[in-house]
Amino acid sequence: MATDEETGSNDPQAERLALMRRRREQVEYLKIHRTKLEKLAQRCVNRVLRELPTDPFEALLSQLSAHVKASGLAFSDFRVLPGGPESLIIEVSAIARAAPLLVHRAILARDVVARGLAAAAVPEPMLISDAEALETAALVPRLSASVSTFLDGVKVLDFKEIYDRISSAVPVELDEEAGVADASEEEQASVKQAGTVLRAVLAGELLEAAGKLMDCSSQEAVRAGILEYGGVSDEPEDEEACAAPLLTCQSDLETWQFLWPELCFPVLQGNTARRRMCIGLTCWASSLPETKAIVGAGDDSSWQLELIDEAAEEARIAALGDQDPATMDEDEIPDPEPHEYCPAMNAFTIVAELGHALAVKAGAGSSLPGEDFAAGLVQMRQMLETTMPQYVQQEKKMNENESGETQARIREQAAAKLAALRSSPNGEFGGESDEESMESEKPPAVLLHETQHRNSVYFMLHADADAAFDEEAGTYCFVEGEEAKTQAQLLQYYAELCKNEVLLKCIVAPLSPRDPDIEAGLKVLRSMLPKKVTIIDEAFPGLEAQDEDEMEELMQDSEEAPRREGIGRLQNLRLTAHGMALQRAELLKSQYGDAVLALAELGRSSVYDIGEAEELKPALGSIFDYSLACPEDTRRFLLPKMADAEETKQLLVHLDTRFRSMLLTAYRHKKSTDKRKQSKDLNMLQFREGLRRIGYQYTDDYAELIFAFLDQSGNGSLSPSELQMIELVNGPGLLKDLDDLRLWLCAWKARRMAAAEQKRLAEEAAGEAAAEGEAEGEAPVKKPVIEAKKVSPLYELWLYMDRDGSGEASFAEWRWALRKARHPFGLNPDKGPALELFMCLDILVDGTIETGEFFCLNILSAYFQLERVERVRKFLEDRFGTLKAAFKYIDADKSGSLTTEEWMEFMLGPQGYPDEEDIKVCFIFIDKDFSGQLTSKEFDFLGNFDGREFVADVRDLRDHIVEKYENLEDAYVAFEQRLAPVDMGGIEVSKLSEKKRKRREGRGLSGQDFVNACRLCGFKGKFDSRLHFNFLDAAHVGHITRNEFLQLGKLGAVEALHASSERMRKAIATLKAFVFKEAQLQAPEEEQEDERWKWAAVHKALRDATHDDMDLMMD
């Protein structure tokens, strides 16, 4: 009987059920794919709009097609041709958008093919000895029958399908039913080994073909395949967690400087094939000072570093001049140039020679007596101390600098000096010179090359604990007859080894995989060892050991993945590059692109034990490519024992070639050529709109203000570290803070002047300059001290800040200058106080202090000093009713005047005035005749003094001289040259002869010069011009310079500072409150000591909220 479907029945109930089922399927489909499709489409549109193509629709289609597996690229034919008596030629073809292409041509060694196909069923399997006898003519059809069509239609990045098909085409086990009988276990092992080699060789050639098809290197093809098959989104953060970071431009070189492969050379052999003690070298070991002597043996012709940019290095050295970088302060060290992040291009060639030489000196090939790892470390340490003593001493120094004791001592010294400076009445610090004090508390500066050379020569232990494990007893015994160790005892033994030998940086296979408590043991060991010691576990189970049920169980246990955090893995090289990539991709895919499971199971550190799989030497190129494509912090290659350095260099040819290619490609591009790579920083539009989107309600009021303040680099973007700067401050400093700085600078100058005078007197007393003094007189010796008195301490500080003469100073330069002058804020490890002062003077809020902005400190301090004067007047009026009564009371001897000593003693003694500086400033300000005494008339003036009226009078002075001389610049010249205005019989400044100008130029203005000049230009104000001078001479040196005179044009700075400071404080307060109390942020997995992590989280949240918005990205 026909069903309803067959007869076309229109059953309403069935239709409703079908419709509901269809809707459920749509909903499920949307849940899985909608978000990804929308993000993908938006990114493709954004890229097209950035590139501005002629035909945007064609460009969009191209962008979208790029997300089909490798743009729809698939293999087709695999042809085999005779190449000669000892070689075969293979040609790999592919289909690219329906077009056939010959992609790759390679030569295979005859013996590799012959041995590898021993187990091939077509035409028949054979013994290894029989296979080795086959000539090239017989091998061509044999290989063709196995591989000619085995990849037809397979996508170039479908690693699973490629791995399965290679495994099927090249069997590794003899099938007795196919006619091969009596094959011994040794024969079976040889066949398996030979088949694995051929698989690896074919995998490497297919990766080369994939790279050519995709117009990239084979390493980049591996990376793309891991991400593609692993289902990883193309967000930069996701990619970096699942694959190696991109290396496309100069800025990427800094990231890669410590990610290059490291080479480990076996030295001492244990009683198992795997147990070895090795010397490890990074590529930076090639540039160690002692490497030349070891490798070149003093012959310059046989040793030379191939720098990526010799001209840039020569320019860097020339820029340093005679300066010794090792003696510089941390803030003085120039920012590194891109070429400094590049090792020498022949680094691996040199390291191969260096490693072989060191291994020979340490006793390469000798046995490890009694399996005593500690004795082996001592033997290698003695060799290193003899061969590379300078390196050993530098490592010791760096370890001491990083130790907790050293850091604590530096902090204690800084705190003690800070307390002494603050408690000293004049900011003095014992008898120490500035230089002595600086050297005693400054943290040691670490140069870039010192960081790169750090741990560039180290020791590795391959313990092979599995061979020592007794499964029944659950103990470890490395030497027969010795007492076995429990797991806890063995872990303590490893900890003692690392404690006693700081160069032991890697322990491989410390526990047996058969140990039921291995996971807990590895976790305990990780907690016992320093972070810089890498722990490498045995290899992750191969693909053949993971059936679907096991993978599903692994996925379900992924929440426990962090149990292996900080533990790396040995890599199973026999899986081939495709197999290892597939293994990683499977773990990624199980988490839908989340890297947690893959990183937890495979770790971020790997050891590739080539010595254990020497037969794979012909296929090492693809293994190097796989390693460079993985997200590994360390990638170590444990080399087999080699006869000489030349053999080692031959083994590393592919790595050397790939290394050179990657360096040159990146260095040629100053900016990234990868269109998908987005800036990790935030532009102003992203910052403003991002804050709005995550819920900050004061975006319109303060976002742009905060951004301008935080953009310390001035490049129009905010990095995570720049955003975190806001945590250090609550807003700009107060006027009092600026005046305190002025006070401290005056004391600093006095201290230096006193030291200079003492030095001069000591030299005179010793008679060191007696002969010169008779010939030239004593005046020239005294003149520098006298002239120095006229120089404002503000100007001296500015010279410290503006070392390059650019006319502006960054926050780093500002802080360095304070530190150089031994100011407490410069010595304070907390940057906050120095930054708040910096904010006061950064009037334009552009991240720098220009010359004009800096000298505003003078006028801002002058304003605050008016407040000090008014405070003293109010104090006296409150105590005595009138200033006349106060003067009468103070002038006990009825002399009619008050000396400085009488005034200070009275105010600080009987009256107990709380602020000594207030009374000093008041005395200097009202001492109109600069006599050092106050008359009753001057004192009466204090009673009538009104700060607002005085400032208005200073403005009138400014307006008058601008009217007379057109601008303040010319007015200063006229004041200095004693010129009357043109309308009063003088001459124009521009017409002044050079000879006359030079006669007084640069002398500055004394108090009397200033008063005479005011009289000469006809100014008559409400207040005496001598008070105007005292106001401008905020440093109280009795002299004003050009910069201080020009501050007459900045009289509105105080009002501007008050307004901007209040606004900035509100901005910072509201943003901090939002971040710490309201914002929903993703917390890091590790427990944090404080809440500083929230700033990095905010930065990420802002990027996530805006990265797909084209309007914001185009800023």
mmCIF file of N, CA and C in Angstrom, residues 739 742-743 746 792-794 855-865 917 921 924 1028-1040 1044 1047:
data_model
loop_
_atom_site.group_PDB
_atom_site.id
_atom_site.type_symbol
_atom_site.label_atom_id
_atom_site.label_comp_id
_atom_site.label_asym_id
_atom_site.label_seq_id
_atom_site.Cartn_x
_atom_site.Cartn_y
_atom_site.Cartn_z
ATOM 1 N N ASP A 739 54.819 74.483 43.742
ATOM 2 C CA ASP A 739 55.667 75.372 44.526
ATOM 3 C C ASP A 739 56.634 74.577 45.388
ATOM 4 N N ARG A 742 59.455 73.920 43.255
ATOM 5 C CA ARG A 742 60.298 75.113 43.162
ATOM 6 C C ARG A 742 61.203 75.236 44.386
ATOM 7 N N LEU A 743 60.643 74.981 45.555
ATOM 8 C CA LEU A 743 61.428 75.042 46.780
ATOM 9 C C LEU A 743 62.559 74.017 46.760
ATOM 10 N N CYS A 746 65.344 75.022 44.461
ATOM 11 C CA CYS A 746 66.196 76.069 45.035
ATOM 12 C C CYS A 746 67.192 75.469 46.018
ATOM 13 N N SER A 792 68.630 80.241 36.882
ATOM 14 C CA SER A 792 67.483 79.695 37.608
ATOM 15 C C SER A 792 67.594 78.173 37.707
ATOM 16 N N PRO A 793 67.261 77.605 38.866
ATOM 17 C CA PRO A 793 67.284 76.136 38.974
ATOM 18 C C PRO A 793 66.268 75.478 38.048
ATOM 19 N N LEU A 794 65.186 76.206 37.693
ATOM 20 C CA LEU A 794 64.232 75.659 36.736
ATOM 21 C C LEU A 794 64.909 75.426 35.402
ATOM 22 N N PHE A 855 58.168 76.390 31.622
ATOM 23 C CA PHE A 855 58.456 77.606 32.378
ATOM 24 C C PHE A 855 57.196 78.258 32.922
ATOM 25 N N CYS A 856 56.026 77.684 32.579
ATOM 26 C CA CYS A 856 54.805 78.092 33.290
ATOM 27 C C CYS A 856 54.894 77.740 34.762
ATOM 28 N N LEU A 857 55.759 76.779 35.086
ATOM 29 C CA LEU A 857 55.965 76.419 36.486
ATOM 30 C C LEU A 857 56.347 77.657 37.277
ATOM 31 N N ASN A 858 57.085 78.558 36.643
ATOM 32 C CA ASN A 858 57.535 79.772 37.315
ATOM 33 C C ASN A 858 56.349 80.657 37.700
ATOM 34 N N ILE A 859 55.446 80.884 36.728
ATOM 35 C CA ILE A 859 54.328 81.783 36.996
ATOM 36 C C ILE A 859 53.312 81.118 37.919
ATOM 37 N N LEU A 860 53.145 79.778 37.775
ATOM 38 C CA LEU A 860 52.217 79.061 38.654
ATOM 39 C C LEU A 860 52.713 79.105 40.094
ATOM 40 N N SER A 861 54.023 78.949 40.268
ATOM 41 C CA SER A 861 54.600 79.046 41.603
ATOM 42 C C SER A 861 54.458 80.467 42.140
ATOM 43 N N ALA A 862 54.629 81.453 41.249
ATOM 44 C CA ALA A 862 54.505 82.856 41.674
ATOM 45 C C ALA A 862 53.101 83.141 42.201
ATOM 46 N N TYR A 863 52.092 82.606 41.513
ATOM 47 C CA TYR A 863 50.719 82.783 41.988
ATOM 48 C C TYR A 863 50.540 82.175 43.369
ATOM 49 N N PHE A 864 51.102 80.988 43.563
ATOM 50 C CA PHE A 864 50.931 80.343 44.865
ATOM 51 C C PHE A 864 51.655 81.132 45.949
ATOM 52 N N GLN A 865 52.764 81.773 45.598
ATOM 53 C CA GLN A 865 53.487 82.574 46.576
ATOM 54 C C GLN A 865 52.665 83.790 47.020
ATOM 55 N N GLU A 917 58.218 78.418 54.940
ATOM 56 C CA GLU A 917 58.344 78.978 53.595
ATOM 57 C C GLU A 917 57.421 80.175 53.400
ATOM 58 N N VAL A 921 58.882 83.705 51.969
ATOM 59 C CA VAL A 921 58.357 84.302 50.728
ATOM 60 C C VAL A 921 57.804 85.692 51.005
ATOM 61 N N ILE A 924 60.705 88.243 51.356
ATOM 62 C CA ILE A 924 61.347 88.553 50.074
ATOM 63 C C ILE A 924 60.434 89.397 49.207
ATOM 64 N N HIS A 1028 56.739 93.728 41.214
ATOM 65 C CA HIS A 1028 56.539 92.960 39.981
ATOM 66 C C HIS A 1028 57.740 92.049 39.715
ATOM 67 N N PHE A 1029 58.935 92.593 39.949
ATOM 68 C CA PHE A 1029 60.143 91.791 39.754
ATOM 69 C C PHE A 1029 60.162 90.601 40.710
ATOM 70 N N ASN A 1030 59.857 90.869 41.989
ATOM 71 C CA ASN A 1030 59.850 89.782 42.968
ATOM 72 C C ASN A 1030 58.848 88.697 42.589
ATOM 73 N N PHE A 1031 57.743 89.118 41.998
ATOM 74 C CA PHE A 1031 56.721 88.166 41.557
ATOM 75 C C PHE A 1031 57.285 87.259 40.454
ATOM 76 N N LEU A 1032 57.970 87.844 39.473
ATOM 77 C CA LEU A 1032 58.522 87.058 38.362
ATOM 78 C C LEU A 1032 59.720 86.228 38.793
ATOM 79 N N ASP A 1033 60.453 86.682 39.790
ATOM 80 C CA ASP A 1033 61.622 85.954 40.283
ATOM 81 C C ASP A 1033 61.171 84.915 41.305
ATOM 82 N N ALA A 1034 60.386 83.957 40.839
ATOM 83 C CA ALA A 1034 59.788 82.980 41.759
ATOM 84 C C ALA A 1034 60.836 82.100 42.421
ATOM 85 N N ALA A 1035 61.998 81.937 41.771
ATOM 86 C CA ALA A 1035 63.054 81.104 42.350
ATOM 87 C C ALA A 1035 63.906 81.870 43.342
ATOM 88 N N HIS A 1036 63.693 83.197 43.449
ATOM 89 C CA HIS A 1036 64.392 84.041 44.422
ATOM 90 C C HIS A 1036 65.908 83.988 44.254
ATOM 91 N N VAL A 1037 66.357 84.124 43.006
ATOM 92 C CA VAL A 1037 67.795 84.174 42.771
ATOM 93 C C VAL A 1037 68.261 85.600 42.502
ATOM 94 N N GLY A 1038 67.330 86.590 42.571
ATOM 95 C CA GLY A 1038 67.678 87.984 42.338
ATOM 96 C C GLY A 1038 67.948 88.293 40.883
ATOM 97 N N HIS A 1039 67.417 87.459 40.005
ATOM 98 C CA HIS A 1039 67.722 87.597 38.590
ATOM 99 C C HIS A 1039 66.602 86.903 37.817
ATOM 100 N N ILE A 1040 66.121 87.484 36.718
ATOM 101 C CA ILE A 1040 65.141 86.796 35.885
ATOM 102 C C ILE A 1040 65.698 86.654 34.474
ATOM 103 N N GLU A 1044 61.635 83.466 32.036
ATOM 104 C CA GLU A 1044 60.835 83.928 33.172
ATOM 105 C C GLU A 1044 60.123 85.234 32.835
ATOM 106 N N GLN A 1047 56.916 84.838 30.911
ATOM 107 C CA GLN A 1047 55.758 84.307 31.624
ATOM 108 C C GLN A 1047 54.689 85.375 31.862
#
